[in-house]
PDB file of C-alpha atoms and ligand atoms in Angstrom:
ATOM      1  CA  MET A 115     123.132  40.179 122.044  1.00 96.00           C
ATOM      2  CA  LYS A 116     125.506  38.065 124.059  1.00 96.00           C
ATOM      3  CA  LEU A 117     126.487  35.594 121.338  1.00 97.00           C
ATOM      4  CA  LEU A 118     127.492  38.456 119.031  1.00 98.00           C
ATOM      5  CA  ILE A 119     129.391  40.325 121.730  1.00 97.00           C
ATOM      6  CA  ASP A 120     131.338  37.158 122.611  1.00 97.00           C
ATOM      7  CA  LYS A 121     132.230  36.715 118.935  1.00 98.00           C
ATOM      8  CA  ILE A 122     133.405  40.340 118.630  1.00 98.00           C
ATOM      9  CA  GLU A 123     135.508  39.973 121.775  1.00 97.00           C
ATOM     10  CA  LYS A 124     137.094  36.706 120.615  1.00 97.00           C
ATOM     11  CA  GLU A 125     137.447  37.243 116.883  1.00 98.00           C
ATOM     12  CA  GLY A 126     137.169  40.986 116.155  1.00 97.00           C
ATOM     13  CA  THR A 127     140.234  43.154 115.645  1.00 97.00           C
ATOM     14  CA  VAL A 128     140.553  46.913 115.800  1.00 97.00           C
ATOM     15  CA  LEU A 129     142.127  48.613 112.796  1.00 95.00           C
ATOM     16  CA  ALA A 130     143.290  52.185 112.520  1.00 83.00           C
ATOM     17  CA  ASN A 131     140.726  54.964 112.101  1.00 76.00           C
ATOM     18  CA  ASP A 132     138.026  53.456 114.268  1.00 91.00           C
ATOM     19  CA  VAL A 133     137.350  50.446 112.080  1.00 95.00           C
ATOM     20  CA  LEU A 134     136.442  47.082 113.573  1.00 97.00           C
ATOM     21  CA  LYS A 135     137.407  44.081 111.484  1.00 97.00           C
ATOM     22  CA  VAL A 136     134.979  41.194 111.800  1.00 98.00           C
ATOM     23  CA  ASP A 137     135.791  39.249 108.680  1.00 97.00           C
ATOM     24  CA  ALA A 138     136.049  36.016 110.675  1.00 98.00           C
ATOM     25  CA  PHE A 139     132.244  35.821 111.003  1.00 98.00           C
ATOM     26  CA  LEU A 140     130.457  38.703 109.238  1.00 98.00           C
ATOM     27  CA  ASN A 141     132.322  40.543 106.482  1.00 96.00           C
ATOM     28  CA  HIS A 142     134.219  37.823 104.625  1.00 97.00           C
ATOM     29  CA  GLN A 143     133.822  34.419 106.221  1.00 98.00           C
ATOM     30  CA  MET A 144     130.266  34.252 107.579  1.00 97.00           C
ATOM     31  CA  ASP A 145     129.038  32.239 110.535  1.00 98.00           C
ATOM     32  CA  PRO A 146     125.646  30.875 109.449  1.00 97.00           C
ATOM     33  CA  PHE A 147     124.624  29.930 112.994  1.00 98.00           C
ATOM     34  CA  LEU A 148     125.287  33.459 114.218  1.00 98.00           C
ATOM     35  CA  MET A 149     123.493  34.917 111.163  1.00 98.00           C
ATOM     36  CA  LYS A 150     120.477  32.733 111.952  1.00 98.00           C
ATOM     37  CA  GLU A 151     120.371  33.983 115.553  1.00 98.00           C
ATOM     38  CA  ILE A 152     120.735  37.578 114.345  1.00 98.00           C
ATOM     39  CA  GLY A 153     117.876  37.173 111.877  1.00 98.00           C
ATOM     40  CA  GLU A 154     115.625  35.642 114.522  1.00 98.00           C
ATOM     41  CA  GLU A 155     116.437  38.431 116.976  1.00 98.00           C
ATOM     42  CA  PHE A 156     115.570  41.190 114.483  1.00 98.00           C
ATOM     43  CA  ALA A 157     112.385  39.327 113.552  1.00 98.00           C
ATOM     44  CA  ARG A 158     111.446  39.115 117.242  1.00 98.00           C
ATOM     45  CA  LEU A 159     112.175  42.812 117.864  1.00 98.00           C
ATOM     46  CA  PHE A 160     110.067  43.950 114.900  1.00 98.00           C
ATOM     47  CA  SER A 161     107.440  41.194 115.072  1.00 98.00           C
ATOM     48  CA  SER A 162     104.522  43.548 115.708  1.00 98.00           C
ATOM     49  CA  GLU A 163     105.350  45.880 112.818  1.00 98.00           C
ATOM     50  CA  ASN A 164     103.789  43.987 109.904  1.00 98.00           C
ATOM     51  CA  ILE A 165     106.985  44.205 107.863  1.00 98.00           C
ATOM     52  CA  THR A 166     106.435  43.382 104.182  1.00 98.00           C
ATOM     53  CA  LYS A 167     110.031  43.701 102.992  1.00 98.00           C
ATOM     54  CA  VAL A 168     113.572  43.711 104.316  1.00 98.00           C
ATOM     55  CA  VAL A 169     115.967  46.077 102.526  1.00 98.00           C
ATOM     56  CA  THR A 170     119.753  46.085 102.783  1.00 98.00           C
ATOM     57  CA  ILE A 171     122.867  46.977 100.776  1.00 97.00           C
ATOM     58  CA  GLU A 172     125.348  44.630  99.150  1.00 96.00           C
ATOM     59  CA  SER A 173     127.420  42.840 100.124  1.00 94.00           C
ATOM     60  CA  SER A 174     127.769  42.568 103.892  1.00 95.00           C
ATOM     61  CA  GLY A 175     124.138  43.365 104.651  1.00 97.00           C
ATOM     62  CA  ILE A 176     122.922  40.371 102.668  1.00 98.00           C
ATOM     63  CA  GLY A 177     123.763  37.688 105.265  1.00 98.00           C
ATOM     64  CA  PRO A 178     121.928  39.218 108.226  1.00 98.00           C
ATOM     65  CA  GLY A 179     119.276  40.689 105.908  1.00 98.00           C
ATOM     66  CA  LEU A 180     118.414  37.344 104.347  1.00 98.00           C
ATOM     67  CA  MET A 181     118.166  35.569 107.696  1.00 98.00           C
ATOM     68  CA  THR A 182     115.886  38.337 108.991  1.00 98.00           C
ATOM     69  CA  ALA A 183     113.715  38.101 105.896  1.00 98.00           C
ATOM     70  CA  LEU A 184     113.497  34.330 106.321  1.00 98.00           C
ATOM     71  CA  ALA A 185     112.446  34.667 109.955  1.00 98.00           C
ATOM     72  CA  LEU A 186     109.844  37.325 109.049  1.00 98.00           C
ATOM     73  CA  GLN A 187     108.785  35.317 105.963  1.00 98.00           C
ATOM     74  CA  VAL A 188     109.086  38.270 103.598  1.00 98.00           C
ATOM     75  CA  PRO A 189     111.414  38.986 100.635  1.00 98.00           C
ATOM     76  CA  LEU A 190     114.826  40.597 100.954  1.00 98.00           C
ATOM     77  CA  VAL A 191     115.821  43.331  98.497  1.00 98.00           C
ATOM     78  CA  PHE A 192     119.419  44.464  98.427  1.00 98.00           C
ATOM     79  CA  ALA A 193     120.585  47.737  96.914  1.00 97.00           C
ATOM     80  CA  ARG A 194     123.287  47.281  94.319  1.00 95.00           C
ATOM     81  CA  LYS A 195     126.424  49.357  94.333  1.00 92.00           C
ATOM     82  CA  LYS A 196     127.001  48.937  90.616  1.00 81.00           C
ATOM     83  CA  LYS A 197     124.177  48.929  88.115  1.00 70.00           C
ATOM     84  CA  SER A 198     124.069  45.709  86.132  1.00 67.00           C
ATOM     85  CA  ILE A 199     123.236  45.972  82.421  1.00 65.00           C
ATOM     86  CA  THR A 200     119.909  44.321  83.151  1.00 68.00           C
ATOM     87  CA  MET A 201     118.807  47.216  85.355  1.00 63.00           C
ATOM     88  CA  GLN A 202     119.612  50.404  83.454  1.00 64.00           C
ATOM     89  CA  GLN A 203     116.222  52.027  83.788  1.00 76.00           C
ATOM     90  CA  ASP A 204     113.448  52.263  86.296  1.00 92.00           C
ATOM     91  CA  VAL A 205     115.654  52.375  89.350  1.00 95.00           C
ATOM     92  CA  TYR A 206     115.644  54.427  92.514  1.00 96.00           C
ATOM     93  CA  THR A 207     119.137  55.708  93.282  1.00 96.00           C
ATOM     94  CA  ALA A 208     121.012  57.403  96.109  1.00 96.00           C
ATOM     95  CA  LYS A 209     124.603  58.491  96.581  1.00 95.00           C
ATOM     96  CA  VAL A 210     126.411  56.864  99.490  1.00 94.00           C
ATOM     97  CA  TYR A 211     129.883  57.771 100.698  1.00 92.00           C
ATOM     98  CA  SER A 212     131.567  54.637 102.036  1.00 87.00           C
ATOM     99  CA  PHE A 213     133.234  55.008 105.420  1.00 81.00           C
ATOM    100  CA  THR A 214     135.588  52.072 104.954  1.00 83.00           C
ATOM    101  CA  LYS A 215     136.325  52.384 101.226  1.00 83.00           C
ATOM    102  CA  LYS A 216     136.497  56.209 101.177  1.00 86.00           C
ATOM    103  CA  GLU A 217     134.640  56.385  97.882  1.00 88.00           C
ATOM    104  CA  GLU A 218     131.190  57.413  96.746  1.00 92.00           C
ATOM    105  CA  ASN A 219     128.883  54.803  95.264  1.00 89.00           C
ATOM    106  CA  GLU A 220     125.564  55.265  93.587  1.00 95.00           C
ATOM    107  CA  ILE A 221     123.311  52.589  95.025  1.00 96.00           C
ATOM    108  CA  SER A 222     120.187  51.474  93.255  1.00 96.00           C
ATOM    109  CA  ILE A 223     117.055  49.381  93.635  1.00 96.00           C
ATOM    110  CA  SER A 224     114.726  48.537  90.780  1.00 96.00           C
ATOM    111  CA  HIS A 225     111.228  50.072  90.926  1.00 96.00           C
ATOM    112  CA  LYS A 226     109.909  46.533  90.599  1.00 96.00           C
ATOM    113  CA  TRP A 227     110.999  45.436  94.073  1.00 97.00           C
ATOM    114  CA  LEU A 228     109.643  48.249  96.227  1.00 97.00           C
ATOM    115  CA  GLU A 229     106.022  49.291  96.236  1.00 95.00           C
ATOM    116  CA  ALA A 230     104.133  52.209  97.699  1.00 97.00           C
ATOM    117  CA  GLY A 231     102.747  50.968 100.990  1.00 95.00           C
ATOM    118  CA  ASP A 232     105.519  48.428 101.660  1.00 98.00           C
ATOM    119  CA  ARG A 233     106.499  48.385 105.335  1.00 98.00           C
ATOM    120  CA  VAL A 234     110.263  48.146 105.227  1.00 98.00           C
ATOM    121  CA  LEU A 235     112.817  47.033 107.781  1.00 98.00           C
ATOM    122  CA  ILE A 236     116.286  48.305 106.838  1.00 98.00           C
ATOM    123  CA  ILE A 237     119.146  46.011 107.892  1.00 98.00           C
ATOM    124  CA  ASP A 238     122.885  46.635 107.756  1.00 98.00           C
ATOM    125  CA  ASP A 239     126.018  45.105 109.205  1.00 98.00           C
ATOM    126  CA  PHE A 240     127.460  48.355 110.630  1.00 98.00           C
ATOM    127  CA  LEU A 241     126.165  51.793 111.506  1.00 98.00           C
ATOM    128  CA  ALA A 242     128.937  54.398 111.577  1.00 97.00           C
ATOM    129  CA  ASN A 243     128.160  57.864 110.180  1.00 96.00           C
ATOM    130  CA  GLY A 244     124.816  56.748 108.807  1.00 97.00           C
ATOM    131  CA  GLN A 245     125.522  57.307 105.108  1.00 96.00           C
ATOM    132  CA  ALA A 246     124.432  53.838 104.001  1.00 97.00           C
ATOM    133  CA  ALA A 247     121.329  53.955 106.212  1.00 98.00           C
ATOM    134  CA  LEU A 248     120.330  57.423 104.950  1.00 97.00           C
ATOM    135  CA  GLY A 249     120.851  56.359 101.328  1.00 97.00           C
ATOM    136  CA  LEU A 250     118.597  53.334 101.808  1.00 98.00           C
ATOM    137  CA  LEU A 251     116.064  55.509 103.631  1.00 98.00           C
ATOM    138  CA  SER A 252     115.903  57.990 100.767  1.00 97.00           C
ATOM    139  CA  ILE A 253     115.242  55.153  98.299  1.00 98.00           C
ATOM    140  CA  VAL A 254     112.467  53.745 100.501  1.00 98.00           C
ATOM    141  CA  GLU A 255     110.905  57.212 100.758  1.00 97.00           C
ATOM    142  CA  GLU A 256     111.192  57.788  97.013  1.00 97.00           C
ATOM    143  CA  ALA A 257     109.264  54.553  96.488  1.00 97.00           C
ATOM    144  CA  LYS A 258     106.576  55.887  98.867  1.00 98.00           C
ATOM    145  CA  ALA A 259     107.121  52.886 101.090  1.00 98.00           C
ATOM    146  CA  GLU A 260     107.414  53.266 104.845  1.00 98.00           C
ATOM    147  CA  ALA A 261     110.655  52.703 106.762  1.00 98.00           C
ATOM    148  CA  VAL A 262     109.514  51.045 109.963  1.00 98.00           C
ATOM    149  CA  GLY A 263     112.961  50.934 111.543  1.00 98.00           C
ATOM    150  CA  PHE A 264     116.595  49.904 111.324  1.00 98.00           C
ATOM    151  CA  GLY A 265     118.170  46.639 112.432  1.00 98.00           C
ATOM    152  CA  ILE A 266     121.912  47.088 112.836  1.00 98.00           C
ATOM    153  CA  VAL A 267     124.269  44.266 113.705  1.00 98.00           C
ATOM    154  CA  ILE A 268     127.068  46.489 115.083  1.00 98.00           C
ATOM    155  CA  GLU A 269     126.564  50.170 115.892  1.00 98.00           C
ATOM    156  CA  LYS A 270     129.599  52.313 116.577  1.00 98.00           C
ATOM    157  CA  ALA A 271     127.828  54.585 119.026  1.00 97.00           C
ATOM    158  CA  PHE A 272     130.703  57.082 119.073  1.00 97.00           C
ATOM    159  CA  GLN A 273     129.934  58.000 115.456  1.00 97.00           C
ATOM    160  CA  GLU A 274     126.945  60.077 114.463  1.00 97.00           C
ATOM    161  CA  GLY A 275     124.738  57.660 112.480  1.00 98.00           C
ATOM    162  CA  GLY A 276     122.669  56.361 115.400  1.00 98.00           C
ATOM    163  CA  ASN A 277     121.838  59.862 116.626  1.00 97.00           C
ATOM    164  CA  LEU A 278     120.980  61.072 113.132  1.00 97.00           C
ATOM    165  CA  LEU A 279     118.397  58.328 112.702  1.00 98.00           C
ATOM    166  CA  ARG A 280     116.989  58.460 116.243  1.00 98.00           C
ATOM    167  CA  GLU A 281     116.669  62.264 116.114  1.00 98.00           C
ATOM    168  CA  ARG A 282     114.514  61.834 113.040  1.00 97.00           C
ATOM    169  CA  GLY A 283     112.247  59.585 115.092  1.00 98.00           C
ATOM    170  CA  TYR A 284     113.295  56.225 113.656  1.00 98.00           C
ATOM    171  CA  ARG A 285     113.487  53.106 115.738  1.00 98.00           C
ATOM    172  CA  VAL A 286     117.062  51.760 115.616  1.00 98.00           C
ATOM    173  CA  GLU A 287     117.767  48.342 117.128  1.00 98.00           C
ATOM    174  CA  SER A 288     121.457  47.486 117.340  1.00 98.00           C
ATOM    175  CA  LEU A 289     122.537  44.064 118.578  1.00 98.00           C
ATOM    176  CA  ALA A 290     125.945  45.305 119.725  1.00 98.00           C
ATOM    177  CA  ARG A 291     126.700  48.951 120.502  1.00 98.00           C
ATOM    178  CA  ILE A 292     130.336  49.945 120.694  1.00 97.00           C
ATOM    179  CA  GLN A 293     131.294  52.871 122.849  1.00 97.00           C
ATOM    180  CA  SER A 294     134.946  53.060 121.870  1.00 96.00           C
ATOM    181  CA  LEU A 295     137.683  51.384 119.851  1.00 96.00           C
ATOM    182  CA  LYS A 296     140.430  53.385 121.518  1.00 94.00           C
ATOM    183  CA  ASP A 297     143.810  51.794 122.267  1.00 92.00           C
ATOM    184  CA  ASN A 298     142.928  48.764 120.127  1.00 91.00           C
ATOM    185  CA  LYS A 299     140.294  47.761 122.662  1.00 94.00           C
ATOM    186  CA  VAL A 300     136.594  47.198 122.049  1.00 96.00           C
ATOM    187  CA  THR A 301     134.435  48.766 124.760  1.00 96.00           C
ATOM    188  CA  PHE A 302     130.701  48.126 124.549  1.00 97.00           C
ATOM    189  CA  VAL A 303     127.893  50.419 125.634  1.00 96.00           C
ATOM    190  CA  GLU A 304     126.820  48.944 128.967  1.00 81.00           C
ATOM    191  CA  GLU A 305     123.165  48.251 128.074  1.00 70.00           C
ATOM    192  CA  THR A 306     123.971  45.846 125.217  1.00 62.00           C
ATOM    193  CA  LEU A 307     125.965  43.559 127.494  1.00 63.00           C
ATOM    194  CA  HIS A 308     122.862  42.055 129.109  1.00 57.00           C
TER     195      HIS A 308
HETATM  196  P1  5GP B 624     128.095  54.482 107.505  1.00 62.48           P
HETATM  197  O1  5GP B 624     127.455  54.586 106.149  1.00 62.48           O
HETATM  198  O2  5GP B 624     127.112  54.371 108.620  1.00 62.48           O
HETATM  199  O3  5GP B 624     129.125  55.566 107.733  1.00 62.48           O
HETATM  200  O4  5GP B 624     128.946  53.146 107.494  1.00 62.48           O
HETATM  201  C1  5GP B 624     128.278  51.940 107.363  1.00 62.48           C
HETATM  202  C2  5GP B 624     128.875  51.078 106.298  1.00 62.48           C
HETATM  203  O5  5GP B 624     130.306  51.168 106.296  1.00 62.48           O
HETATM  204  C3  5GP B 624     128.520  49.636 106.573  1.00 62.48           C
HETATM  205  O6  5GP B 624     127.683  49.195 105.529  1.00 62.48           O
HETATM  206  C4  5GP B 624     129.832  48.895 106.604  1.00 62.48           C
HETATM  207  O7  5GP B 624     129.958  48.117 105.444  1.00 62.48           O
HETATM  208  C5  5GP B 624     130.909  49.940 106.622  1.00 62.48           C
HETATM  209  N1  5GP B 624     131.540  50.110 107.962  1.00 62.48           N
HETATM  210  C6  5GP B 624     131.462  51.219 108.746  1.00 62.48           C
HETATM  211  N2  5GP B 624     132.210  51.066 109.841  1.00 62.48           N
HETATM  212  C7  5GP B 624     132.774  49.850 109.768  1.00 62.48           C
HETATM  213  C8  5GP B 624     133.675  49.112 110.627  1.00 62.48           C
HETATM  214  O8  5GP B 624     134.130  49.562 111.687  1.00 62.48           O
HETATM  215  N3  5GP B 624     134.016  47.875 110.203  1.00 62.48           N
HETATM  216  C9  5GP B 624     133.558  47.340 109.047  1.00 62.48           C
HETATM  217  N4  5GP B 624     133.967  46.105 108.748  1.00 62.48           N
HETATM  218  N5  5GP B 624     132.717  47.994 108.212  1.00 62.48           N
HETATM  219  C10 5GP B 624     132.335  49.236 108.571  1.00 62.48           C
END
């Protein structure tokens, strides 16, 4: 997606350990116009899939997830990283090791917001090693809903998450695919540049 790639090139910075910082428009300050375009693009890509729910993980998945849900005209459900006192019971949970925070979180979604038979589109801001995506997938499966595919804003294609999901037969649509962050330089996978 050209608009996103331009933004990454202009405003993204490479940190140590293969981390891309995009807090100018996605992870801290958010660009609502870009989020709207992202949501409409995911909705277009998955338009024939009869999605009934968009599922993401707090907090950075909520922006793109909500815009996608709006464009598809379905609800957004986001997994919580900390259980609130109002949701002690009746939750699906999964353990997710965070690539950027280097800590394990137990993520949860209330039974109320996922139903057997839901057709779910899973959205996240980044795909790195696939831990967040696999955690969300296991919750969707536990609810006996169907994961129709993954919409990823930025995939770091040099890490294993994309392969893990595609090898399992899942459709993964990434709006920007990064081949390398070596030498403080962002290099995109050729196909996403058009
Ligand atoms: P994974 O679970 O696929 O290893 O990592 C995905 C999660 O880690 C995303 O939800 C995202 O919040 C965070 N993440 C992974 N890589 C990056 C990165 O390069 N930059 C930022 N800002 N977040 C990342």
